[in-house]
Tab-separated table of C-alpha atoms and ligand atoms in Angstrom:
chain	number	residue	atom	x	y	z
A	24	MET	CA	-12.494	-2.103	39.272
A	25	SER	CA	-16.139	-1.490	38.308
A	26	VAL	CA	-18.877	0.455	40.099
A	27	ALA	CA	-20.285	-1.848	42.799
A	28	LYS	CA	-23.784	-1.256	44.123
A	29	SER	CA	-23.208	-2.553	47.644
A	30	GLU	CA	-19.750	-1.773	48.943
A	31	PRO	CA	-18.541	1.822	48.675
A	32	LEU	CA	-15.356	2.322	46.701
A	33	TRP	CA	-13.476	3.844	49.664
A	34	GLN	CA	-14.212	0.693	51.673
A	35	ARG	CA	-12.826	-1.574	49.003
A	36	ARG	CA	-9.736	0.628	48.782
A	37	LEU	CA	-9.256	0.646	52.544
A	38	LYS	CA	-8.993	-3.146	52.549
A	39	ASN	CA	-5.824	-2.819	50.503
A	40	ILE	CA	-4.262	-0.047	52.593
A	41	LYS	CA	-1.817	-1.221	55.223
A	42	THR	CA	-2.858	0.904	58.184
A	43	ASN	CA	-1.568	1.069	61.727
A	44	VAL	CA	-4.611	2.982	62.948
A	45	ASP	CA	-6.469	1.013	65.584
A	46	THR	CA	-8.933	3.349	67.337
A	47	ILE	CA	-10.042	6.934	66.794
A	48	ARG	CA	-11.293	8.819	69.844
A	49	PHE	CA	-13.279	12.059	69.687
A	50	ALA	CA	-13.645	14.595	72.448
A	51	THR	CA	-17.448	14.534	72.314
A	52	ASP	CA	-18.064	16.749	75.322
A	53	HIS	CA	-17.744	20.020	73.437
A	54	ASP	CA	-18.746	21.465	70.076
A	55	LEU	CA	-15.851	22.712	68.024
A	56	ALA	CA	-15.983	24.630	64.759
A	57	GLN	CA	-15.636	22.284	61.791
A	58	ASN	CA	-12.092	23.437	61.062
A	59	GLN	CA	-11.022	23.040	64.696
A	60	GLU	CA	-12.137	19.463	65.253
A	61	TRP	CA	-9.466	17.027	66.407
A	62	CYS	CA	-9.177	13.446	67.491
A	63	GLU	CA	-6.813	11.131	69.256
A	64	VAL	CA	-5.586	8.165	67.276
A	65	ILE	CA	-4.464	5.019	69.041
A	66	PHE	CA	-2.149	2.938	66.879
A	67	LYS	CA	-1.857	-0.830	66.815
A	68	ASN	CA	1.438	-0.620	68.769
A	69	GLY	CA	-0.315	1.288	71.558
A	70	THR	CA	1.093	4.749	70.788
A	71	ARG	CA	-1.271	7.730	70.647
A	72	ARG	CA	-1.330	10.928	68.696
A	73	ARG	CA	-3.600	13.907	68.226
A	74	TYR	CA	-4.677	15.018	64.773
A	75	LEU	CA	-6.407	18.224	63.798
A	76	PHE	CA	-8.920	17.093	61.134
A	77	HIS	CA	-8.020	19.928	58.789
A	78	ASN	CA	-4.271	19.310	59.033
A	79	TYR	CA	-4.521	17.272	55.846
A	80	ALA	CA	-0.756	16.889	55.449
A	81	GLU	CA	-0.526	14.941	58.724
A	82	VAL	CA	-3.709	12.967	58.050
A	83	TYR	CA	-2.544	11.883	54.564
A	84	ARG	CA	0.874	10.878	55.912
A	85	THR	CA	-0.804	8.234	58.071
A	86	PRO	CA	-2.040	5.440	55.771
A	87	GLY	CA	-5.748	4.714	56.149
A	88	LEU	CA	-6.459	7.571	58.550
A	89	TYR	CA	-8.323	9.773	56.052
A	90	GLU	CA	-10.611	6.887	55.110
A	91	LYS	CA	-11.149	5.658	58.677
A	92	LEU	CA	-11.743	9.116	60.128
A	93	PHE	CA	-13.878	10.850	57.513
A	94	TYR	CA	-15.545	7.886	55.807
A	95	GLU	CA	-15.803	5.036	58.311
A	96	ARG	CA	-16.468	7.140	61.428
A	97	LEU	CA	-17.957	10.385	60.106
A	98	ARG	CA	-19.748	8.847	57.098
A	99	CYS	CA	-18.507	11.309	54.474
A	100	SER	CA	-20.160	10.702	51.126
A	101	SER	CA	-19.118	13.683	49.010
A	102	PRO	CA	-16.894	12.153	46.292
A	103	SER	CA	-19.327	9.365	45.320
A	104	ARG	CA	-22.408	11.613	45.515
A	105	THR	CA	-20.806	14.355	43.436
A	106	VAL	CA	-19.536	12.029	40.748
A	107	ARG	CA	-22.872	10.172	40.625
A	108	LEU	CA	-24.752	13.439	40.113
A	109	LEU	CA	-22.287	14.510	37.433
A	110	GLU	CA	-22.720	11.151	35.714
A	111	GLU	CA	-26.505	11.504	35.781
A	112	LEU	CA	-26.319	14.873	34.043
A	113	VAL	CA	-23.722	13.788	31.514
A	114	HIS	CA	-26.081	10.937	30.604
A	115	ASP	CA	-29.027	13.379	30.417
A	116	PHE	CA	-27.014	15.263	27.802
A	117	GLU	CA	-26.515	11.928	26.018
A	118	LEU	CA	-22.762	12.240	26.398
A	119	PRO	CA	-20.373	9.449	27.386
A	120	MET	CA	-18.342	9.634	30.614
A	121	GLU	CA	-15.374	8.497	28.515
A	122	GLY	CA	-15.442	11.888	26.811
A	123	LEU	CA	-14.730	13.836	29.985
A	124	ARG	CA	-11.306	15.369	30.486
A	125	VAL	CA	-11.348	16.258	34.152
A	126	LEU	CA	-9.324	18.690	36.219
A	127	ASP	CA	-9.807	17.670	39.864
A	128	VAL	CA	-8.821	20.568	42.108
A	129	GLY	CA	-8.152	19.897	45.796
A	130	ALA	CA	-7.708	16.297	44.733
A	131	GLY	CA	-6.363	15.151	48.109
A	132	ASN	CA	-5.563	11.437	48.240
A	133	GLY	CA	-7.533	10.675	45.109
A	134	MET	CA	-11.065	9.808	46.248
A	135	VAL	CA	-12.764	11.808	43.483
A	136	GLY	CA	-10.335	10.615	40.829
A	137	ASP	CA	-11.072	7.048	41.893
A	138	GLU	CA	-14.847	7.554	41.531
A	139	LEU	CA	-14.322	9.037	38.066
A	140	ARG	CA	-11.950	6.293	36.969
A	141	VAL	CA	-14.388	3.490	37.824
A	142	ARG	CA	-16.907	5.307	35.634
A	143	ARG	CA	-14.539	4.959	32.700
A	144	VAL	CA	-13.314	8.581	32.585
A	145	ARG	CA	-10.007	8.372	30.728
A	146	THR	CA	-8.383	11.740	31.404
A	147	ILE	CA	-8.159	12.885	35.016
A	148	VAL	CA	-5.567	15.343	36.281
A	149	GLY	CA	-5.234	16.191	39.957
A	150	VAL	CA	-4.123	19.432	41.559
A	151	ASP	CA	-3.514	19.991	45.248
A	152	ILE	CA	-1.530	22.534	47.189
A	153	ILE	CA	0.292	20.077	49.470
A	154	PRO	CA	2.816	17.411	48.414
A	155	GLU	CA	1.440	14.952	51.006
A	156	ALA	CA	-1.782	14.722	48.967
A	157	LYS	CA	0.071	13.605	45.858
A	158	GLU	CA	2.263	11.225	47.899
A	159	ALA	CA	-0.828	9.632	49.491
A	160	THR	CA	-2.476	9.265	46.067
A	161	ASN	CA	0.596	7.542	44.644
A	162	ARG	CA	0.754	5.306	47.708
A	163	ASP	CA	-2.948	4.358	47.986
A	164	ARG	CA	-4.535	5.006	44.568
A	165	PRO	CA	-1.699	4.701	42.065
A	166	GLY	CA	-2.639	5.234	38.438
A	167	VAL	CA	-5.913	7.004	39.165
A	168	TYR	CA	-4.672	10.325	37.758
A	169	ASN	CA	-2.945	10.746	34.416
A	170	GLU	CA	-0.893	13.451	36.139
A	171	TYR	CA	-0.971	15.113	39.542
A	172	PHE	CA	0.429	18.570	40.179
A	173	VAL	CA	1.291	20.157	43.494
A	174	THR	CA	0.718	23.838	42.931
A	175	ASP	CA	-1.129	26.963	44.004
A	176	LEU	CA	-3.645	28.029	41.354
A	177	THR	CA	-3.526	31.619	42.581
A	178	ASP	CA	0.149	31.700	41.588
A	179	LEU	CA	0.353	29.173	38.771
A	180	PRO	CA	3.782	29.087	37.060
A	181	GLU	CA	3.559	29.756	33.322
A	182	HIS	CA	5.051	26.395	32.276
A	183	LEU	CA	2.512	24.545	34.423
A	184	GLU	CA	-0.410	26.528	33.064
A	185	LYS	CA	0.759	25.584	29.566
A	186	ARG	CA	0.936	21.889	30.560
A	187	LEU	CA	-2.542	22.027	32.065
A	188	ARG	CA	-4.063	23.805	29.044
A	189	GLU	CA	-2.694	21.090	26.752
A	190	TYR	CA	-5.246	18.711	28.303
A	191	ASN	CA	-8.183	20.788	26.954
A	192	PHE	CA	-10.177	19.994	30.082
A	193	ASN	CA	-13.934	19.978	29.640
A	194	CYS	CA	-14.801	19.259	33.276
A	195	LEU	CA	-13.782	20.734	36.628
A	196	THR	CA	-14.388	18.861	39.885
A	197	THR	CA	-13.682	20.244	43.310
A	198	VAL	CA	-15.080	18.313	46.243
A	199	ALA	CA	-14.974	19.264	49.931
A	200	ALA	CA	-12.225	21.741	49.235
A	201	LEU	CA	-13.823	25.199	48.942
A	202	GLY	CA	-13.871	27.591	51.869
A	203	PHE	CA	-12.359	27.059	55.350
A	204	GLY	CA	-9.131	28.665	54.222
A	205	ASP	CA	-8.714	25.893	51.623
A	206	ILE	CA	-9.341	26.810	47.979
A	207	PRO	CA	-10.065	30.559	47.743
A	208	PRO	CA	-12.407	32.142	45.152
A	209	ALA	CA	-9.434	33.320	43.071
A	210	ALA	CA	-8.149	29.734	42.699
A	211	PHE	CA	-11.637	28.528	41.764
A	212	ILE	CA	-11.855	31.193	39.047
A	213	LYS	CA	-8.441	30.169	37.728
A	214	ALA	CA	-9.575	26.532	37.640
A	215	LEU	CA	-12.736	27.539	35.801
A	216	ASP	CA	-10.602	29.422	33.300
A	217	LEU	CA	-8.653	26.204	32.595
A	218	ILE	CA	-11.861	24.491	31.410
A	219	GLU	CA	-13.139	24.666	27.843
A	220	THR	CA	-16.401	26.406	26.973
A	221	PRO	CA	-18.866	24.728	27.074
A	222	GLY	CA	-17.756	22.510	29.899
A	223	TRP	CA	-18.887	20.836	33.097
A	224	VAL	CA	-18.326	22.103	36.610
A	225	ALA	CA	-19.122	19.873	39.593
A	226	PHE	CA	-18.364	21.101	43.082
A	227	THR	CA	-19.477	20.875	46.677
A	228	ILE	CA	-19.624	23.675	49.190
A	229	LYS	CA	-20.856	23.996	52.765
A	230	GLU	CA	-24.291	25.591	52.618
A	231	ASP	CA	-23.208	28.368	55.021
A	232	PHE	CA	-20.812	29.613	52.329
A	233	LEU	CA	-23.792	30.242	50.043
A	234	HIS	CA	-25.615	32.550	52.441
A	235	GLU	CA	-25.807	36.250	51.704
A	236	ARG	CA	-23.813	36.960	54.884
A	237	ASP	CA	-20.984	34.620	53.849
A	238	SER	CA	-17.566	36.233	54.070
A	239	SER	CA	-15.545	33.613	52.150
A	240	GLY	CA	-16.492	35.300	48.851
A	241	PHE	CA	-18.074	32.160	47.368
A	242	SER	CA	-21.685	33.245	47.753
A	243	LYS	CA	-20.967	36.447	45.819
A	244	LEU	CA	-18.853	34.640	43.242
A	245	ILE	CA	-21.449	31.960	42.508
A	246	ARG	CA	-24.186	34.580	42.177
A	247	TYR	CA	-21.923	36.545	39.807
A	248	LEU	CA	-21.214	33.476	37.672
A	249	ASN	CA	-24.923	32.675	37.391
A	250	LYS	CA	-26.125	36.225	36.855
A	251	ASN	CA	-23.599	36.833	34.113
A	252	GLU	CA	-24.392	33.489	32.502
A	253	LEU	CA	-20.857	32.230	32.795
A	254	MET	CA	-22.269	29.195	34.518
A	255	GLN	CA	-25.710	27.590	34.337
A	256	VAL	CA	-26.583	25.357	37.265
A	257	GLN	CA	-28.100	22.069	36.083
A	258	ALA	CA	-28.412	20.415	39.480
A	259	TYR	CA	-28.412	21.737	43.028
A	260	ARG	CA	-28.478	19.061	45.684
A	261	ARG	CA	-28.398	19.659	49.444
A	262	TYR	CA	-26.999	16.646	51.257
A	263	ARG	CA	-25.226	15.464	54.378
A	264	HIS	CA	-21.510	15.786	53.654
A	265	ARG	CA	-20.570	14.044	56.909
A	266	TYR	CA	-21.257	14.117	60.632
A	267	SER	CA	-19.380	16.379	63.036
A	268	MET	CA	-17.461	14.592	65.763
A	269	THR	CA	-20.391	15.213	68.132
A	270	GLY	CA	-22.756	13.534	65.659
A	271	LYS	CA	-24.343	16.606	64.070
A	272	PRO	CA	-25.028	16.369	60.322
A	273	LEU	CA	-22.996	18.870	58.302
A	274	TYR	CA	-24.929	19.987	55.270
A	275	TYR	CA	-23.287	20.858	51.989
A	276	VAL	CA	-24.575	21.531	48.505
A	277	ILE	CA	-23.475	19.813	45.297
A	278	MET	CA	-23.745	21.968	42.211
A	279	VAL	CA	-23.309	20.546	38.765
A	280	ALA	CA	-23.230	23.303	36.193
A	281	ARG	CA	-22.375	24.011	32.592
A	282	LYS	CA	-19.687	26.589	31.925
A	283	LEU	CA	-21.276	28.664	29.173
A	284	ARG	CA	-18.822	31.502	28.619
A	285	ASP	CA	-15.121	32.136	29.003
A	286	VAL	CA	-14.028	33.784	32.205
A	287	PRO	CA	-13.565	37.501	31.435
A	288	ASP	CA	-10.154	38.983	32.273
A	289	GLN	CA	-11.661	41.599	34.554
A	290	LEU	CA	-13.011	38.896	36.858
A	291	PHE	CA	-9.505	38.219	38.104
A	292	PRO	CA	-8.872	41.618	39.738
A	293	ASP	CA	-12.561	41.848	40.633
A	294	VAL	CA	-12.332	38.760	42.741
A	295	LEU	CA	-10.071	40.583	45.148
A	296	ASP	CA	-13.090	42.669	46.160
A	297	LEU	CA	-15.295	39.663	46.753
A	298	ARG	CA	-14.876	39.614	50.520
B	320	SAM	C1	-11.182	17.725	52.530
B	320	SAM	S1	-9.874	17.542	51.392
B	320	SAM	C2	-10.815	16.933	50.018
B	320	SAM	C3	-10.002	16.029	49.147
B	320	SAM	C4	-10.799	15.310	48.057
B	320	SAM	N1	-11.369	16.260	47.106
B	320	SAM	C5	-11.893	14.451	48.645
B	320	SAM	O1	-13.074	14.739	48.412
B	320	SAM	O2	-11.564	13.484	49.345
B	320	SAM	C6	-9.469	19.202	50.863
B	320	SAM	C7	-8.222	19.234	49.981
B	320	SAM	O3	-8.093	20.556	49.429
B	320	SAM	C8	-6.703	20.849	49.370
B	320	SAM	N2	-6.499	22.297	49.274
B	320	SAM	C9	-6.612	23.230	50.237
B	320	SAM	N3	-6.325	24.453	49.747
B	320	SAM	C10	-6.034	24.284	48.453
B	320	SAM	C11	-5.675	25.164	47.394
B	320	SAM	N4	-5.575	26.481	47.605
B	320	SAM	N5	-5.433	24.642	46.178
B	320	SAM	C12	-5.549	23.300	45.959
B	320	SAM	N6	-5.889	22.416	46.919
B	320	SAM	C13	-6.133	22.895	48.148
B	320	SAM	C14	-6.178	20.261	50.676
B	320	SAM	O4	-4.767	20.114	50.647
B	320	SAM	C15	-6.940	18.948	50.730
B	320	SAM	O5	-6.225	17.915	50.081
């Protein structure tokens, strides 16, 4: 599959997913926090079921629901936007996309891997904390990742770390997966440590998590990484990640950065004080 200008990749993929999802209904009469949003799904056989948006395991288990909910209805654009911005910078550096060896953390059902693969990236390894993400990737986007590991980067078994390091990754991607009790700062630091120096780092984060008052630890961590020249931001792009179920735009930031220095050992215990 090549990069088409008109039809988004997720839409082309959805055509080949056998889904029983018929209608998605939102409770639009009240504003819920982003991680508390839910919907009712009506299936083609008439049965109904509620889904909490952030219960990814349940969403992935239902073929086509992730795409229909977040992409078709809520107009999520994060994987394609992030990979496009990364591609632009890689080209600015006069480097080929084929030369990237990517670790995609919080890989989910493979949307980011898919965007990378159509841009000719040859080595893409996925990591997610739930087995349903890997199962959905194998079901709906087989072959997109060279390997896919279900693991917790804050407690990475030694043998797995060895396997991951053998890839000599030179690019980390993590899209729509930081904050909200998903990937914590400590896991992000571990992922960064698995990338060669110099290397690329492309991630998205809700703009609230970059405010001084943020309590997730990411605002402090990103400032630390910049101030100590571990990371140099090449592109900072505010964009609409998706709409909320009541139709409000949810703004995130894409950062594409160069990893300039190895992660110092003392950053690991330090991160515990980031909150
Ligand atoms: C909104 S999904 C994004 C998936 C994919 N990156 C995309 O853009 O479609 C967030 C993903 O992060 C994963 N996740 C949450 N906590 C994680 C952790 N600590 N380590 C790895 N993955 C995690 C979830 O299981 C989920 O698949």
